[in-house]
Amino acid sequence: MNRVFKIRKRIAQYPARIKNFIKNNSRLLLVILVPLLILLIALIQGNLLVWRLFALSVFVIGANFLVLHLGKKGLSGRLINPGHHYQAGSTFEINAEIVNNSILPRPFIRLKLVTRLPVINNNAMINLHPGGIYYWQIKVDKPQRGHYKLGPLIAELSDPFGLLRVPNILDREADVLIYPRVVDLSAFWTGFKASSGIGENNWFNRGSGNVIFGVREYAPGDGLNRIHWRSTAHTGQLIVKEFDSDQAKKVWVILDLNRRSHTGKGLESTEEYSITIAASVLKRYVDTGCYVGLVTQTDTLHIFQPRGGYPNLWKMHEALAVFHASGETPFHEIVQRAAGYLDGNSIAVIITPAYDEKVIESIVHIQKRGIPAVLVLIDAESFNSRASAGRNLILPEMLPIHYYLVKKGDDLSEILNKQGKIFSLKFHAEVHGIG
């Protein structure tokens, strides 16, 4: 029965397939049908003139087809490396070079670039004289972050009437990664005194990073090359070496990518706002020479240990470029898991579009350990979809939590460069429009 259903389904798809084939190959069908029609007339009438017309049409089409195929050999091209760090929402150009290596001119060349990127001019009609070079600029307009295929680059050689087209692949596809959008957060305020070192030159102790400062118990994420084998053998527990760089102040970004937390579509979604804020906070502190780390979960838990320098930043930005809200683990469990990596030299920046009592308690627990924490909350209700998780939440008595409230359409740079506020029951009413 199932087999019969599949056969019927295939038969039902034939009309649509035939229609698409005719639409995509209308010129080729015309080239084939015209000689066949002349042949039919010649067979019926037996007129010598019609037979000669048929022979002429076959010769012209065949010769045309042969010339176009031979023309492929003298044509070459390539995509010029478009760069490395393009950001979502920006506009940039991709360049291609097409060369006619033949001693004959190459007219009626249609250029095509196959890609899912939002390009404005991915078609061009050119003529190349012998030895000619054409530089083609393809404008990419405000792409979303993610991994894209760029190419192949195709040159279609055509006859003057556009009836015959012979495709020629000049360059194969290349990988392009669009990084998350980054906004200026040079005045991002964490709500703590300057003595904590945030934004100050003495915020962390500069060192070589190779001098052993001490030893401590093993924590998930520590490399095997850090294990202090003598202490491990003496205590019977895994003990790792702690370097002077471990004493540097560290900014941990804890990002909520639980699929139930997010709402909205495309660029105007809580997911995109969250990714943009995370990428911007990471860059803000790398710019000041700080160590930054990232904890989030998609299909799996992702932990990027705090390190300094731009190679570490690009590594996290590359991951954020392809991350999507697909996590299943409740966010408060991710916060609790991340808390295990925080020490007295850490600061936590928590980014989420939905909070509940357990999330707040997890943040409070971090603060009770003497570790500063900042909450960046994206108001899910402003995205005109389902309400955020904490609408009917009654908050327990808690330590002050500095927070930022971001709504749909806000200028992220303007909002996040202002002084944060204190999380309170008044804030709970503000975010949900109560009272």
Tab-separated table of C-alpha atoms in Angstrom, residues 30-359:
chain	number	residue	atom	x	y	z
A	30	LEU	CA	13.085	26.032	-29.680
A	31	VAL	CA	16.438	25.173	-31.303
A	32	ILE	CA	15.394	21.514	-31.531
A	33	LEU	CA	11.783	22.094	-32.639
A	34	VAL	CA	12.544	24.524	-35.495
A	35	PRO	CA	14.660	22.034	-37.544
A	36	LEU	CA	12.189	19.247	-36.736
A	37	LEU	CA	9.317	21.380	-37.993
A	38	ILE	CA	11.219	22.141	-41.216
A	39	LEU	CA	12.002	18.425	-41.577
A	40	LEU	CA	8.313	17.565	-41.165
A	41	ILE	CA	7.338	20.053	-43.871
A	42	ALA	CA	10.057	18.692	-46.174
A	43	LEU	CA	8.816	15.127	-45.693
A	44	ILE	CA	5.240	16.117	-46.433
A	45	GLN	CA	5.903	18.358	-49.434
A	46	GLY	CA	9.128	16.809	-50.774
A	47	ASN	CA	10.221	20.313	-51.813
A	48	LEU	CA	13.971	20.573	-52.546
A	49	LEU	CA	14.112	24.139	-51.238
A	50	VAL	CA	12.656	23.063	-47.911
A	51	TRP	CA	15.189	20.228	-47.711
A	52	ARG	CA	17.982	22.707	-48.309
A	53	LEU	CA	16.518	24.988	-45.634
A	54	PHE	CA	16.505	22.040	-43.233
A	55	ALA	CA	20.143	21.227	-44.038
A	56	LEU	CA	21.107	24.883	-43.585
A	57	SER	CA	19.375	25.108	-40.183
A	58	VAL	CA	21.130	21.954	-38.948
A	59	PHE	CA	24.497	23.254	-40.223
A	60	VAL	CA	24.073	26.699	-38.618
A	61	ILE	CA	22.997	25.263	-35.267
A	62	GLY	CA	25.751	22.641	-35.294
A	63	ALA	CA	28.452	25.123	-36.320
A	64	ASN	CA	27.221	27.607	-33.723
A	65	PHE	CA	27.275	24.953	-31.029
A	66	LEU	CA	30.808	23.871	-32.026
A	67	VAL	CA	32.124	27.459	-32.017
A	68	LEU	CA	30.684	28.085	-28.552
A	69	HIS	CA	32.260	24.919	-27.171
A	70	LEU	CA	35.636	25.754	-28.693
A	71	GLY	CA	35.317	29.241	-27.195
A	72	LYS	CA	35.296	27.740	-23.694
A	73	LYS	CA	38.952	26.745	-24.029
A	74	GLY	CA	40.247	30.279	-24.276
A	75	LEU	CA	38.288	31.632	-21.330
A	76	SER	CA	39.452	31.581	-17.702
A	77	GLY	CA	38.432	33.309	-14.508
A	78	ARG	CA	38.674	33.277	-10.742
A	79	LEU	CA	37.085	34.675	-7.645
A	80	ILE	CA	39.489	37.042	-5.954
A	81	ASN	CA	39.689	36.303	-2.215
A	82	PRO	CA	36.920	38.470	-0.754
A	83	GLY	CA	38.544	38.769	2.695
A	84	HIS	CA	38.191	37.142	6.064
A	85	HIS	CA	36.135	39.094	8.580
A	86	TYR	CA	32.934	40.304	7.003
A	87	GLN	CA	30.211	41.140	9.491
A	88	ALA	CA	26.487	40.519	9.327
A	89	GLY	CA	24.527	43.596	8.290
A	90	SER	CA	27.462	45.163	6.419
A	91	THR	CA	27.786	45.800	2.697
A	92	PHE	CA	30.886	44.635	0.855
A	93	GLU	CA	32.076	43.665	-2.617
A	94	ILE	CA	33.357	40.380	-4.018
A	95	ASN	CA	35.656	40.636	-7.028
A	96	ALA	CA	36.067	38.278	-9.943
A	97	GLU	CA	38.594	38.325	-12.784
A	98	ILE	CA	37.688	36.992	-16.266
A	99	VAL	CA	40.423	36.625	-18.920
A	100	ASN	CA	40.179	35.904	-22.655
A	101	ASN	CA	43.356	33.977	-23.500
A	102	SER	CA	42.309	33.442	-27.103
A	103	ILE	CA	43.400	35.361	-30.206
A	104	LEU	CA	39.713	35.652	-31.093
A	105	PRO	CA	37.170	37.985	-29.476
A	106	ARG	CA	34.590	36.522	-27.108
A	107	PRO	CA	31.287	38.385	-27.411
A	108	PHE	CA	27.983	37.722	-25.658
A	109	ILE	CA	29.361	36.318	-22.389
A	110	ARG	CA	26.886	36.217	-19.514
A	111	LEU	CA	28.513	35.991	-16.068
A	112	LYS	CA	26.735	34.315	-13.163
A	113	LEU	CA	27.697	33.818	-9.534
A	114	VAL	CA	25.813	31.081	-7.722
A	115	THR	CA	25.420	31.832	-4.004
A	116	ARG	CA	22.858	32.146	-1.204
A	117	LEU	CA	24.371	35.476	-0.198
A	118	PRO	CA	22.103	38.473	-0.870
A	119	VAL	CA	23.918	39.850	-3.925
A	120	ILE	CA	22.581	42.807	-5.882
A	121	ASN	CA	24.204	42.165	-9.290
A	122	ASN	CA	25.002	38.479	-9.736
A	123	ASN	CA	24.520	38.653	-13.534
A	124	ALA	CA	26.525	40.598	-16.105
A	125	MET	CA	26.764	40.597	-19.914
A	126	ILE	CA	30.254	41.347	-21.266
A	127	ASN	CA	32.337	41.238	-24.452
A	128	LEU	CA	36.055	40.440	-24.331
A	129	HIS	CA	38.558	41.360	-27.029
A	130	PRO	CA	41.581	39.065	-27.635
A	131	GLY	CA	43.714	38.998	-24.472
A	132	GLY	CA	41.160	41.136	-22.668
A	133	ILE	CA	40.610	41.140	-18.888
A	134	TYR	CA	37.365	42.066	-17.137
A	135	TYR	CA	37.099	42.778	-13.418
A	136	TRP	CA	33.625	42.130	-12.080
A	137	GLN	CA	32.451	43.565	-8.770
A	138	ILE	CA	29.559	41.776	-7.070
A	139	LYS	CA	27.916	43.733	-4.256
A	140	VAL	CA	26.756	41.779	-1.195
A	141	ASP	CA	24.079	43.670	0.718
A	142	LYS	CA	23.641	43.120	4.469
A	143	PRO	CA	23.952	39.345	4.775
A	144	GLN	CA	22.992	37.448	7.901
A	145	ARG	CA	25.712	35.709	9.862
A	146	GLY	CA	26.477	32.132	8.924
A	147	HIS	CA	28.430	29.860	6.618
A	148	TYR	CA	27.868	30.354	2.886
A	149	LYS	CA	29.067	28.840	-0.367
A	150	LEU	CA	30.350	31.394	-2.855
A	151	GLY	CA	30.289	30.059	-6.391
A	152	PRO	CA	30.686	28.461	-8.749
A	153	LEU	CA	31.550	31.342	-11.057
A	154	ILE	CA	29.928	30.564	-14.427
A	155	ALA	CA	30.398	32.152	-17.841
A	156	GLU	CA	27.619	31.369	-20.341
A	157	LEU	CA	28.712	31.741	-23.947
A	158	SER	CA	25.825	32.661	-26.211
A	159	ASP	CA	25.111	33.178	-29.893
A	160	PRO	CA	23.919	36.609	-31.100
A	161	PHE	CA	20.274	35.511	-30.896
A	162	GLY	CA	20.576	34.006	-27.431
A	163	LEU	CA	19.212	30.669	-28.632
A	164	LEU	CA	22.231	28.567	-27.679
A	165	ARG	CA	23.990	28.902	-24.363
A	166	VAL	CA	27.027	26.895	-23.305
A	167	PRO	CA	27.913	27.140	-19.594
A	168	ASN	CA	31.570	27.253	-18.595
A	169	ILE	CA	32.574	26.932	-14.919
A	170	LEU	CA	35.464	29.355	-14.405
A	171	ASP	CA	35.979	28.869	-10.667
A	172	ARG	CA	34.673	26.359	-8.131
A	173	GLU	CA	32.767	27.270	-5.008
A	174	ALA	CA	34.553	28.753	-2.005
A	175	ASP	CA	33.577	28.984	1.653
A	176	VAL	CA	32.646	32.348	3.122
A	177	LEU	CA	31.941	32.921	6.816
A	178	ILE	CA	29.883	35.951	7.775
A	179	TYR	CA	30.780	36.934	11.319
A	180	PRO	CA	28.258	38.289	13.843
A	181	ARG	CA	27.531	41.994	13.800
A	182	VAL	CA	29.597	43.913	16.341
A	183	VAL	CA	28.596	47.258	17.849
A	184	ASP	CA	30.787	49.729	19.699
A	185	LEU	CA	30.639	49.075	23.455
A	186	SER	CA	33.649	51.155	24.459
A	187	ALA	CA	31.653	52.658	27.361
A	188	PHE	CA	29.937	49.413	28.412
A	189	TRP	CA	29.385	49.864	32.152
A	190	THR	CA	29.434	46.872	34.449
A	191	GLY	CA	28.182	48.638	37.541
A	192	PHE	CA	31.306	48.121	39.614
A	193	LYS	CA	33.846	50.468	41.059
A	194	ALA	CA	37.030	51.230	39.211
A	195	SER	CA	38.921	49.441	41.957
A	196	SER	CA	37.622	46.179	40.549
A	197	GLY	CA	39.802	46.970	37.590
A	198	ILE	CA	37.177	46.871	34.849
A	199	GLY	CA	38.332	48.963	31.961
A	200	GLU	CA	41.497	49.944	33.802
A	201	ASN	CA	45.005	49.222	32.614
A	202	ASN	CA	45.699	47.331	35.847
A	203	TRP	CA	42.565	45.223	35.512
A	204	PHE	CA	44.664	42.103	35.220
A	205	ASN	CA	48.213	41.229	36.078
A	206	ARG	CA	50.295	41.102	32.959
A	207	GLY	CA	52.691	38.173	32.861
A	208	SER	CA	54.423	35.823	30.547
A	209	GLY	CA	51.756	33.176	31.089
A	210	ASN	CA	54.465	30.512	31.426
A	211	VAL	CA	55.468	30.977	35.057
A	212	ILE	CA	53.846	28.478	37.446
A	213	PHE	CA	51.926	30.430	40.079
A	214	GLY	CA	50.723	27.411	42.090
A	215	VAL	CA	48.611	24.259	41.856
A	216	ARG	CA	44.898	23.510	42.205
A	217	GLU	CA	42.393	20.709	41.671
A	218	TYR	CA	41.541	19.678	38.118
A	219	ALA	CA	38.482	21.371	36.548
A	220	PRO	CA	36.679	20.311	33.340
A	221	GLY	CA	38.342	21.948	30.364
A	222	ASP	CA	41.889	21.852	31.741
A	223	GLY	CA	44.368	20.399	29.251
A	224	LEU	CA	46.422	17.298	30.014
A	225	ASN	CA	49.603	19.359	29.608
A	226	ARG	CA	48.609	21.303	32.733
A	227	ILE	CA	48.517	18.265	35.032
A	228	HIS	CA	51.100	18.363	37.849
A	229	TRP	CA	51.931	14.675	37.986
A	230	ARG	CA	53.967	14.733	41.218
A	231	SER	CA	51.129	16.385	43.169
A	232	THR	CA	48.592	14.085	41.491
A	233	ALA	CA	50.534	11.004	42.608
A	234	HIS	CA	50.950	12.390	46.121
A	235	THR	CA	47.277	13.311	46.692
A	236	GLY	CA	45.572	10.657	44.576
A	237	GLN	CA	43.540	13.396	42.821
A	238	LEU	CA	44.144	15.218	39.567
A	239	ILE	CA	46.096	18.392	40.325
A	240	VAL	CA	46.867	20.986	37.659
A	241	LYS	CA	49.468	23.730	37.426
A	242	GLU	CA	48.227	27.305	37.722
A	243	PHE	CA	50.181	29.831	35.689
A	244	ASP	CA	50.550	33.533	36.288
A	245	SER	CA	48.089	34.143	33.446
A	246	ASP	CA	45.459	32.256	35.481
A	247	GLN	CA	45.537	35.171	37.941
A	248	ALA	CA	44.445	37.631	35.252
A	249	LYS	CA	40.988	39.117	35.473
A	250	LYS	CA	38.656	37.195	33.188
A	251	VAL	CA	35.337	38.152	31.573
A	252	TRP	CA	33.031	35.187	31.083
A	253	VAL	CA	30.106	35.681	28.680
A	254	ILE	CA	27.290	33.238	29.480
A	255	LEU	CA	24.881	33.156	26.537
A	256	ASP	CA	21.370	31.696	26.509
A	257	LEU	CA	20.751	29.712	23.302
A	258	ASN	CA	17.927	27.554	24.599
A	259	ARG	CA	15.412	27.161	21.777
A	260	ARG	CA	12.459	27.869	24.095
A	261	SER	CA	13.913	31.192	25.193
A	262	HIS	CA	13.948	32.876	21.808
A	263	THR	CA	11.427	34.464	19.516
A	264	GLY	CA	11.287	36.639	16.397
A	265	LYS	CA	12.587	36.038	12.880
A	266	GLY	CA	15.719	36.951	10.968
A	267	LEU	CA	17.684	39.999	12.042
A	268	GLU	CA	14.811	41.150	14.253
A	269	SER	CA	14.920	38.181	16.602
A	270	THR	CA	16.083	37.726	20.157
A	271	GLU	CA	18.620	35.199	18.882
A	272	GLU	CA	20.343	37.729	16.620
A	273	TYR	CA	20.267	40.425	19.305
A	274	SER	CA	21.814	37.982	21.804
A	275	ILE	CA	24.572	36.880	19.403
A	276	THR	CA	25.375	40.497	18.490
A	277	ILE	CA	25.612	41.538	22.136
A	278	ALA	CA	27.794	38.532	23.031
A	279	ALA	CA	30.175	39.191	20.129
A	280	SER	CA	30.349	42.895	21.004
A	281	VAL	CA	31.048	42.316	24.709
A	282	LEU	CA	33.826	39.866	23.845
A	283	LYS	CA	35.441	42.358	21.467
A	284	ARG	CA	35.040	45.239	23.920
A	285	TYR	CA	37.218	43.473	26.512
A	286	VAL	CA	39.739	42.012	24.064
A	287	ASP	CA	40.279	45.574	22.804
A	288	THR	CA	41.348	46.552	26.335
A	289	GLY	CA	43.762	43.625	26.592
A	290	CYS	CA	41.603	41.423	28.809
A	291	TYR	CA	41.029	37.682	28.909
A	292	VAL	CA	37.599	36.591	27.657
A	293	GLY	CA	35.730	33.288	27.658
A	294	LEU	CA	32.344	32.049	26.462
A	295	VAL	CA	29.863	29.466	27.729
A	296	THR	CA	26.719	28.522	25.789
A	297	GLN	CA	24.825	25.518	24.532
A	298	THR	CA	23.373	24.601	21.151
A	299	ASP	CA	23.197	20.889	20.393
A	300	THR	CA	26.148	20.484	22.744
A	301	LEU	CA	27.750	22.498	25.527
A	302	HIS	CA	30.401	24.933	24.286
A	303	ILE	CA	33.064	26.241	26.655
A	304	PHE	CA	35.789	28.601	25.440
A	305	GLN	CA	38.397	29.078	28.145
A	306	PRO	CA	39.435	32.708	28.809
A	307	ARG	CA	42.420	33.807	26.773
A	308	GLY	CA	43.710	37.111	25.531
A	309	GLY	CA	44.363	38.308	22.021
A	310	TYR	CA	42.470	38.510	18.778
A	311	PRO	CA	43.060	34.918	17.582
A	312	ASN	CA	40.984	33.795	20.566
A	313	LEU	CA	38.337	36.423	19.747
A	314	TRP	CA	38.085	35.276	16.105
A	315	LYS	CA	37.732	31.683	17.266
A	316	MET	CA	34.713	32.614	19.392
A	317	HIS	CA	33.271	34.857	16.676
A	318	GLU	CA	33.587	32.006	14.168
A	319	ALA	CA	31.581	29.795	16.512
A	320	LEU	CA	28.964	32.504	17.119
A	321	ALA	CA	28.617	32.924	13.343
A	322	VAL	CA	27.069	29.464	13.014
A	323	PHE	CA	25.440	29.023	16.439
A	324	HIS	CA	21.649	28.937	16.617
A	325	ALA	CA	19.174	28.664	19.456
A	326	SER	CA	18.817	24.887	19.491
A	327	GLY	CA	19.728	24.034	23.087
A	328	GLU	CA	17.458	21.875	25.218
A	329	THR	CA	19.118	22.269	28.622
A	330	PRO	CA	17.420	24.900	30.847
A	331	PHE	CA	19.500	28.070	30.960
A	332	HIS	CA	19.827	28.080	34.742
A	333	GLU	CA	21.706	24.781	34.467
A	334	ILE	CA	24.092	26.366	31.954
A	335	VAL	CA	24.677	29.265	34.370
A	336	GLN	CA	25.336	26.814	37.197
A	337	ARG	CA	27.713	24.850	34.988
A	338	ALA	CA	29.544	28.029	34.019
A	339	ALA	CA	29.768	29.088	37.667
A	340	GLY	CA	32.113	26.154	38.236
A	341	TYR	CA	34.689	27.859	36.017
A	342	LEU	CA	34.473	31.245	37.738
A	343	ASP	CA	36.992	32.256	40.367
A	344	GLY	CA	37.733	35.397	42.332
A	345	ASN	CA	39.337	36.973	39.267
A	346	SER	CA	36.257	36.505	37.097
A	347	ILE	CA	33.333	38.653	36.046
A	348	ALA	CA	30.200	37.123	34.495
A	349	VAL	CA	28.110	38.790	31.767
A	350	ILE	CA	24.861	36.838	31.400
A	351	ILE	CA	22.811	37.390	28.215
A	352	THR	CA	19.277	35.982	27.975
A	353	PRO	CA	15.850	36.864	26.520
A	354	ALA	CA	14.043	35.001	29.306
A	355	TYR	CA	14.600	34.751	33.029
A	356	ASP	CA	12.940	32.751	35.760
A	357	GLU	CA	13.471	32.265	39.458
A	358	LYS	CA	16.148	29.595	38.945
A	359	VAL	CA	18.157	31.807	36.589
